[in-house]
Amino acid sequence: MVLGAVRRAGQPSRTEIASVTGLSNSTISAISADLIAEGILAETKSEIASLKRGRPQVAIALNAKAATVVSVVLSLDHLSAATIGYSGEVIVQEDRRLHTLSMSEEELLAECVDIIRKVVARSPHAGPVLRTGLAVQGVTDSAARRLLWSPITPHQNIAFADRIEEVFAVPVSVENDCNMIAEALRWRDPERYRNDFIAILLSHGIGMGVMLKGKVFTGTHSSGGEFGHMIHRPGGALCRCGRHGCVEAYAGNYAIWRNAHGHDENERPVDGIGDEDIRAIAERARTTEGPERAAFRTAGEAIGYGLGNLFALIDAAPIALVGVGASAFDLMERSVRQAIAKTVGGLHSEAISFDTEGNEMQLTRQGSTMQALAFIDNEVFAPQTRDSEVVQSSRIA
Amino acid sequence: MVLGAVRRAGQPSRTEIASVTGLSNSTISAISADLIAEGILAETKSEIASLKRGRPQVAIALNAKAATVVSVVLSLDHLSAATIGYSGEVIVQEDRRLHTLSMSEEELLAECVDIIRKVVARSPHAGPVLRTGLAVQGVTDSAARRLLWSPITPHQNIAFADRIEEVFAVPVSVENDCNMIAEALRWRDPERYRNDFIAILLSHGIGMGVMLKGKVFTGTHSSGGEFGHMIHRPGGALCRCGRHGCVEAYAGNYAIWRNAHGHDENERPVDGIGDEDIRAIAERARTTEGPERAAFRTAGEAIGYGLGNLFALIDAAPIALVGVGASAFDLMERSVRQAIAKTVGGLHSEAISFDTEGNEMQLTRQGSTMQALAFIDNEVFAPQTRDSEVVQSSRIA
DNA sequence: ACACTTTTTTCGAGGCTCGAAAAAAAGAGC
DNA sequence: GCTCTTTTTTTCGAGCCTCGAAAAAAGTGT
């Protein structure tokens, strides 16, 4: 709790921590003394001229060398890893291009292990590595140990956590990229993205991260939130997943490309439609009425109905759009809102806010990092005696 | 925690409580002594012959007169209320027929107040009323204070909790009926319905209660889970809510009736299709191929696609079917499963279990009762110092 | 009656939190 | 430079909750 407060506030005084956490000054004093003795926190000379009378506040900060986390982001043809100090600063980062679709499971694992080894080796003065967070495009299990399915590789059910832990003996979590984006948004802009919001990644596929009541929402077994594969039109357009009528089959990169080029909606999805292709189509759509503009309208409609169905279950919430599709949202907003208006969400169709947020890679990494750091805060440095579980089961509600 | 354990176990000994809760014997001894002194628990002469050597166990039970809850269930043209003792036994029950659709908001409120007054008056020897639970068909707010929208009345946003609290000075909660059904199922059959399952009410409208990770799932602002108004076919059949293509517009009583009679799917929904009508149509569907059988197929398809979309978000989970439609599930199962197979849920399409559970009214009441009793356990008799909220906000995850 | 078994209570200790009081570390005023 | 004031931080004792160990209680078996 104290660690969380310090992480959030940066360099708070003990008094500030007390007011944020609601604990008394004496308690904070005792706890921070312990944590400083353990080398987790440190007093710093605050640069803030006090300007006030009275004993000056002593700023407290996280000790950057108390721990290190490794954050790995794996997406289509791209692998990226970084070491991050306990106070959240990036120490070393490394990026690689690879061809994920053609790699074997073992090659993929080896590549991950190798890049982790590299960035750790290049961080000789960092604290001990206590956690590795792997964010992947695709469906992970809810225990965050496996990649169940992913569009970036033909292999399924890859036990990333187990395999990497075998090598490094550091706890590993495997998380869905969009869930990490949601974490990052909450961290970056808690004003706008507080307890309930939805992050949607519009790219080759369509991903979603849902924050509900301040927690990332996951399914019962998997990371859940497979927004892109909700069925928009039963028996409709052919999706990359082999089914018909998924939202993605209307709003994914390949679907927009397919529609913009006037191809049949049951034509096999084309791989490798890049961001540039979509931007080019968007440019043409902005200048002239034609199949390009219609393609974005169709995409917007699918997204709108999908959101409407989502809102039927969880109520309307602010939306953050990420990815190349977000940059073309001006072409879709109208049809998105029109579609939502035809659903339960339509009650507040005007009030729903859409914001486009920047670089999805950065967001993914930041979310993964913050989650890993929070894990160290809550489970390593301040392990909870988990009786809350028992409370749960004995409660009815 | 102790109260929950006793409620669940019935007449446990102190040792049993200790093993269930995970607390030590000494702690249980101290807590139960306090609770007995307060008159909340009581030692009872257990009828169980000990049969074993050693000091015999002393059974502990909830003191039935420690408190009373009033459980009110409001559904289409029907109002029912009961007083229930602290140990869960029904003291007095009263049912009324009324015509909810034509009543004014004030009449509805007055009727509720009156029936509560009656059942309480007829329970002179009961303990103090400490909680009233109102379960209603329709959308309630997530704070459980208002009925936002309901198919049983044209009025919206009725502040049941405030208005009834004004009269009786007893805390009131207003909950969605299907959420209460889910609570009841978990209570009745924790083997089958443990942490993750879905209760679906197939009746005039279609309701859903979702249990996720052991908690009833609600939306950000409302009770959520408006399964019946997820859009199955954009621009499709006319729904009672005025929109087109809702699941309900294919699978609600009126939709089945409409299709079975060969009417146009855009024909205005007919009120008052009763359970008998549906049963009659089901009977005919079972004997001969024809529009009746097709109607159930269509209904099953809508439900299946709806479930598939739900599973895309939360993963597959066991399903409990309630209401008249459940009795005709044999006519729908095939098309339900076929539809699910065409969605993300299709991965485990065969493994998904469907069970039909009995009387929805009874389930609703029981869920409402258990929730009210749990409220008394956790908030009145053992109020928590709610710092978990602070923990939440200072955590990242 | 006595030994044995199992449940329940008692007792002292440890951990965490708090409020009140004391101590520390400045600025303000003379 | 000294004292007063203000604010932060620490110290101290108390209260609450939980636990383990030991003791007490209440039966059964012989």
PDB file of N, CA, C and O in Angstrom, chain A residues 3 38 40 66-67 86 130-131 171 372-384:
ATOM      1  N   LEU A   3       4.050   1.278  -0.781  1.00  0.00           N
ATOM      2  CA  LEU A   3       4.844   1.248  -2.008  1.00  0.00           C
ATOM      3  C   LEU A   3       4.016   1.779  -3.180  1.00  0.00           C
ATOM      4  O   LEU A   3       4.520   2.558  -3.999  1.00  0.00           O
ATOM      5  N   GLU A  38      15.342  -1.960   4.649  1.00  0.00           N
ATOM      6  CA  GLU A  38      15.452  -3.078   3.700  1.00  0.00           C
ATOM      7  C   GLU A  38      16.029  -2.656   2.354  1.00  0.00           C
ATOM      8  O   GLU A  38      16.229  -3.480   1.473  1.00  0.00           O
ATOM      9  N   ILE A  40      14.461  -0.781   0.136  1.00  0.00           N
ATOM     10  CA  ILE A  40      13.438  -0.690  -0.896  1.00  0.00           C
ATOM     11  C   ILE A  40      13.099   0.775  -1.166  1.00  0.00           C
ATOM     12  O   ILE A  40      12.930   1.195  -2.300  1.00  0.00           O
ATOM     13  N   ALA A  66      16.525  -1.424  -6.129  1.00  0.00           N
ATOM     14  CA  ALA A  66      15.942  -2.455  -5.266  1.00  0.00           C
ATOM     15  C   ALA A  66      15.561  -3.677  -6.084  1.00  0.00           C
ATOM     16  O   ALA A  66      15.557  -4.794  -5.573  1.00  0.00           O
ATOM     17  N   ALA A  67      15.221  -3.464  -7.338  1.00  0.00           N
ATOM     18  CA  ALA A  67      14.820  -4.581  -8.185  1.00  0.00           C
ATOM     19  C   ALA A  67      14.832  -4.136  -9.636  1.00  0.00           C
ATOM     20  O   ALA A  67      14.901  -2.944  -9.934  1.00  0.00           O
ATOM     21  N   TYR A  86      13.509  -0.399 -10.528  1.00  0.00           N
ATOM     22  CA  TYR A  86      12.372  -0.484  -9.627  1.00  0.00           C
ATOM     23  C   TYR A  86      11.553   0.807  -9.590  1.00  0.00           C
ATOM     24  O   TYR A  86      10.358   0.784  -9.345  1.00  0.00           O
ATOM     25  N   LEU A 130      13.542  -9.436 -10.610  1.00  0.00           N
ATOM     26  CA  LEU A 130      12.588 -10.158  -9.774  1.00  0.00           C
ATOM     27  C   LEU A 130      11.299 -10.528 -10.521  1.00  0.00           C
ATOM     28  O   LEU A 130      10.440 -11.206  -9.973  1.00  0.00           O
ATOM     29  N   ARG A 131      11.171 -10.063 -11.754  1.00  0.00           N
ATOM     30  CA  ARG A 131       9.938 -10.345 -12.465  1.00  0.00           C
ATOM     31  C   ARG A 131      10.130 -10.077 -13.948  1.00  0.00           C
ATOM     32  O   ARG A 131      10.777  -9.098 -14.327  1.00  0.00           O
ATOM     33  N   PRO A 171      10.108 -15.265 -11.775  1.00  0.00           N
ATOM     34  CA  PRO A 171       8.699 -15.447 -12.133  1.00  0.00           C
ATOM     35  C   PRO A 171       8.300 -14.657 -13.381  1.00  0.00           C
ATOM     36  O   PRO A 171       8.683 -13.500 -13.539  1.00  0.00           O
ATOM     37  N   ALA A 372       4.294  -5.541 -13.758  1.00  0.00           N
ATOM     38  CA  ALA A 372       5.387  -6.311 -13.162  1.00  0.00           C
ATOM     39  C   ALA A 372       5.886  -5.625 -11.893  1.00  0.00           C
ATOM     40  O   ALA A 372       6.141  -6.280 -10.874  1.00  0.00           O
ATOM     41  N   LEU A 373       6.010  -4.305 -11.957  1.00  0.00           N
ATOM     42  CA  LEU A 373       6.465  -3.578 -10.766  1.00  0.00           C
ATOM     43  C   LEU A 373       5.451  -3.714  -9.632  1.00  0.00           C
ATOM     44  O   LEU A 373       5.816  -3.898  -8.472  1.00  0.00           O
ATOM     45  N   ALA A 374       4.178  -3.617  -9.979  1.00  0.00           N
ATOM     46  CA  ALA A 374       3.150  -3.759  -8.954  1.00  0.00           C
ATOM     47  C   ALA A 374       3.200  -5.148  -8.336  1.00  0.00           C
ATOM     48  O   ALA A 374       2.978  -5.313  -7.130  1.00  0.00           O
ATOM     49  N   PHE A 375       3.527  -6.113  -9.157  1.00  0.00           N
ATOM     50  CA  PHE A 375       3.668  -7.467  -8.627  1.00  0.00           C
ATOM     51  C   PHE A 375       4.777  -7.513  -7.580  1.00  0.00           C
ATOM     52  O   PHE A 375       4.609  -8.093  -6.500  1.00  0.00           O
ATOM     53  N   ILE A 376       5.894  -6.898  -7.896  1.00  0.00           N
ATOM     54  CA  ILE A 376       6.990  -6.887  -6.925  1.00  0.00           C
ATOM     55  C   ILE A 376       6.559  -6.161  -5.650  1.00  0.00           C
ATOM     56  O   ILE A 376       6.786  -6.632  -4.538  1.00  0.00           O
ATOM     57  N   ASP A 377       5.915  -5.019  -5.830  1.00  0.00           N
ATOM     58  CA  ASP A 377       5.424  -4.275  -4.656  1.00  0.00           C
ATOM     59  C   ASP A 377       4.566  -5.162  -3.769  1.00  0.00           C
ATOM     60  O   ASP A 377       4.764  -5.244  -2.561  1.00  0.00           O
ATOM     61  N   ASN A 378       3.586  -5.799  -4.394  1.00  0.00           N
ATOM     62  CA  ASN A 378       2.538  -6.447  -3.603  1.00  0.00           C
ATOM     63  C   ASN A 378       2.849  -7.880  -3.214  1.00  0.00           C
ATOM     64  O   ASN A 378       2.337  -8.364  -2.207  1.00  0.00           O
ATOM     65  N   GLU A 379       3.652  -8.547  -4.007  1.00  0.00           N
ATOM     66  CA  GLU A 379       3.842  -9.974  -3.735  1.00  0.00           C
ATOM     67  C   GLU A 379       5.250 -10.310  -3.257  1.00  0.00           C
ATOM     68  O   GLU A 379       5.445 -11.308  -2.571  1.00  0.00           O
ATOM     69  N   VAL A 380       6.223  -9.524  -3.654  1.00  0.00           N
ATOM     70  CA  VAL A 380       7.585  -9.860  -3.257  1.00  0.00           C
ATOM     71  C   VAL A 380       7.994  -9.067  -2.020  1.00  0.00           C
ATOM     72  O   VAL A 380       8.387  -9.622  -0.998  1.00  0.00           O
ATOM     73  N   PHE A 381       7.860  -7.739  -2.115  1.00  0.00           N
ATOM     74  CA  PHE A 381       8.329  -6.909  -1.010  1.00  0.00           C
ATOM     75  C   PHE A 381       7.312  -6.854   0.120  1.00  0.00           C
ATOM     76  O   PHE A 381       7.658  -6.643   1.279  1.00  0.00           O
ATOM     77  N   ALA A 382       6.048  -7.008  -0.196  1.00  0.00           N
ATOM     78  CA  ALA A 382       5.023  -6.956   0.857  1.00  0.00           C
ATOM     79  C   ALA A 382       4.021  -8.072   0.644  1.00  0.00           C
ATOM     80  O   ALA A 382       2.861  -7.830   0.335  1.00  0.00           O
ATOM     81  N   PRO A 383       4.482  -9.311   0.809  1.00  0.00           N
ATOM     82  CA  PRO A 383       3.570 -10.435   0.561  1.00  0.00           C
ATOM     83  C   PRO A 383       2.380 -10.396   1.509  1.00  0.00           C
ATOM     84  O   PRO A 383       2.534 -10.178   2.707  1.00  0.00           O
ATOM     85  N   GLN A 384       1.225 -10.555   0.931  1.00  0.00           N
ATOM     86  CA  GLN A 384      -0.004 -10.502   1.721  1.00  0.00           C
ATOM     87  C   GLN A 384      -0.279 -11.876   2.292  1.00  0.00           C
ATOM     88  O   GLN A 384      -0.118 -12.872   1.620  1.00  0.00           O
TER      89      GLN A 384
END
